[in-house]
Coordinates of C-alpha atoms in Angstrom, one line a residue:
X120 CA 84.5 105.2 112.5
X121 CA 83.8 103.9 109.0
X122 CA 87.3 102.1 108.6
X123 CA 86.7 100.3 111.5
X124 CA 83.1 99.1 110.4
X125 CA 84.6 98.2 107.5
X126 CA 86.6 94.9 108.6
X127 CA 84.2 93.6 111.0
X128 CA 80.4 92.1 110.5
X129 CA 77.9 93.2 113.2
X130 CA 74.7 92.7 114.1
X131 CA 72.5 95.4 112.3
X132 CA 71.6 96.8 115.7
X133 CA 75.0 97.2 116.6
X134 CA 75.8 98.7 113.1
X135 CA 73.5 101.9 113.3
X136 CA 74.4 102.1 117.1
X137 CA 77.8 102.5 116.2
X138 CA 77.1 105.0 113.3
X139 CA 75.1 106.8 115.5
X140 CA 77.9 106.9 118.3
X141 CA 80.0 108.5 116.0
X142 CA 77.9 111.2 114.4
X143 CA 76.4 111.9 118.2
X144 CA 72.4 110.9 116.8
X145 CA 70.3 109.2 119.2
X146 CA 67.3 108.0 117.2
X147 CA 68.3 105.1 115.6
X148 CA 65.3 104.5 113.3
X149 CA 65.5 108.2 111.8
X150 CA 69.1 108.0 110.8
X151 CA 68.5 104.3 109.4
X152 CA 65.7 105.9 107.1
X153 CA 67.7 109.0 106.6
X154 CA 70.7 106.6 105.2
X155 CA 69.0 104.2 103.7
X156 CA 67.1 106.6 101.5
X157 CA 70.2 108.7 101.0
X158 CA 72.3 105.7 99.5
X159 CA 69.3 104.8 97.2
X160 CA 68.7 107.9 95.5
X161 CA 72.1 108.8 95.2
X162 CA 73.4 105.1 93.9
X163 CA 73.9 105.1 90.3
X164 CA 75.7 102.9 87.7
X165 CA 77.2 104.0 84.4
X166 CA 75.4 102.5 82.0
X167 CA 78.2 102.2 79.2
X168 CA 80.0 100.6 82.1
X169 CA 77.6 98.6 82.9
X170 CA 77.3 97.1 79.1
X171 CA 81.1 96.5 79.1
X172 CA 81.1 94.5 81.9
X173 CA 78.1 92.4 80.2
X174 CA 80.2 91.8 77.5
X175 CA 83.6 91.2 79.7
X176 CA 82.1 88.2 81.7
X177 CA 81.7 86.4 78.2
X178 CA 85.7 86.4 78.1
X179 CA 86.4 86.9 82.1
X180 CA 85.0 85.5 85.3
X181 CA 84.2 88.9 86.7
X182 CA 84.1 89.3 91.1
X183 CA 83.7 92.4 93.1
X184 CA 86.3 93.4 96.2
X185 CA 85.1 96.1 98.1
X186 CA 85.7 98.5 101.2
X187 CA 82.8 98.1 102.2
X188 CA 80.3 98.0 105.5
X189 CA 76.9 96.5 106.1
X190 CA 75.6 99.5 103.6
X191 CA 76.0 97.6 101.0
X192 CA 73.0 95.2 101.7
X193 CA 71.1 98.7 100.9
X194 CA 72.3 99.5 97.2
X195 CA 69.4 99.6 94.9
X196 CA 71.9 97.7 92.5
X197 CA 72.1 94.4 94.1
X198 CA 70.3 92.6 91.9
X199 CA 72.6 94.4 89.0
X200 CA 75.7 92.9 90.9
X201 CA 74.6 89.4 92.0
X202 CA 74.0 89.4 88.6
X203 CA 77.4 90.3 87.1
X204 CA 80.3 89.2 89.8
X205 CA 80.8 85.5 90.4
X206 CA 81.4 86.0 93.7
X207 CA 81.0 89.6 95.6
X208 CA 83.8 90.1 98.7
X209 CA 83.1 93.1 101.2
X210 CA 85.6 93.8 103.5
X211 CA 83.4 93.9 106.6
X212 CA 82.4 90.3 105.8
X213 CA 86.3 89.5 105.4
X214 CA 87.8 91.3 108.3
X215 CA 90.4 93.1 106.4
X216 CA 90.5 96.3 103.6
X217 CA 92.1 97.1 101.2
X218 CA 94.9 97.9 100.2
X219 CA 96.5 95.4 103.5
X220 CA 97.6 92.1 102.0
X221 CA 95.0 89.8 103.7
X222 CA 91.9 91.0 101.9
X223 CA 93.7 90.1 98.2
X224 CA 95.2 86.5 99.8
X225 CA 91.3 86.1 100.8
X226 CA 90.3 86.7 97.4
X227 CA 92.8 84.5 96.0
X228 CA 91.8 81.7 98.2
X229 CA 88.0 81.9 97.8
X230 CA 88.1 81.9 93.7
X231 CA 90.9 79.5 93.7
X232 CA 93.2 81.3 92.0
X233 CA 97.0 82.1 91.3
X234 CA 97.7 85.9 91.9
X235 CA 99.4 85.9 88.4
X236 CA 96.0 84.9 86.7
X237 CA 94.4 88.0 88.2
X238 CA 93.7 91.8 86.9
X239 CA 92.7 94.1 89.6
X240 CA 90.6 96.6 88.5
X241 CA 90.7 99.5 90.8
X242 CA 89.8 103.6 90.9
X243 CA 92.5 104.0 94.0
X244 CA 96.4 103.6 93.2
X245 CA 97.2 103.0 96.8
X246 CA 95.2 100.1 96.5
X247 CA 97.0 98.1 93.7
X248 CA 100.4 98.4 95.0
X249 CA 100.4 95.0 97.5
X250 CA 98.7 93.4 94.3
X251 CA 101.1 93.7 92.1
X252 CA 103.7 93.0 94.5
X253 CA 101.9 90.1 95.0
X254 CA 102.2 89.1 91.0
X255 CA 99.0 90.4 90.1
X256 CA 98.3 92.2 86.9
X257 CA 96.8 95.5 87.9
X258 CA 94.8 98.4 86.0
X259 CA 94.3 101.7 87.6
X260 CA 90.6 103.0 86.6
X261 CA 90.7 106.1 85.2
X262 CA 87.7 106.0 82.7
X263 CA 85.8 103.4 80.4
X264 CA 88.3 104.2 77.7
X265 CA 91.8 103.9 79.9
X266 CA 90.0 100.8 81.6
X267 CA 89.0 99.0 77.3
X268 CA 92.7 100.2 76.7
X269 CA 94.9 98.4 79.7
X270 CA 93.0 95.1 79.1
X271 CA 94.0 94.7 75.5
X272 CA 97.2 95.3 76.7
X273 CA 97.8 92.7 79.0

């Protein structure tokens, strides 16, 4: 199951075996192609957000949480992210998700950081509870507008 996947690092074999496990598809090569290609062409980034970001990590050191399994190693915007984030955190590659504690202490720990000189950015509620709990300002994205509002008032 995807949660699962998504707090532990396997090989890439054992990745598309265990996909393949639970959608009941035996040839592994077809369903790699078959995901691969559908995670390129249906990738996209907001452009607008894309230019506010540019201009945020002028004022911000800007890094990337995610939920996330090995998939991510096939978005057509890695280059695009390397780019922006500082430092880029995927939950399989962590062994914990979000919204659980650990992932956020993780983060903390890796960009040497206080929770209180954070803002988490985030499109799910349930996952900015335990960070502000924690001390950490948080923002609940809701649109390029809600998200240029909540940081100048912070």
């Amino acid at each position: 199951n995807t949660i699962k996947l998504q707090t532990k690092h396997v090989s890439e074999r054992v990745f598309w075996q265990d996909i393949s496990e639970g959608l009941k598809v035996r040839n592994l090569s077809i369903l790699s192609k078959i995901w691969t290609d559908s995670i390129q062409s249906t990738s996209r980034v907001d452009l607008d957000i894309l230019s506010y970001l540019e201009d945020l990590e002028k004022s911000y050191k800007l890094s990337l949480l995610s939920n996330s399994t090995q998939l991510y190693t096939y978005s057509p915007y890695n280059n695009v992210l390397h780019r922006l984030f500082s430092e880029e955190m995927y939950s399989c590659d962590i062994g914990s998700r979000k919204p659980g504690e650990e992932i956020y202490r993780h983060a903390f720990t890796k960009l040497n950081v206080k929770p209180s000189e954070c803002i988490i950015v985030d499109d799910e509620p349930e996952n900015l509870v335990n960070p502000m709990n924690m001390g950490v300002h948080v923002i609940n994205y809701k649109g390029l507008e809600n998200l240029r509002f909540a940081l100048r008032t912070i």
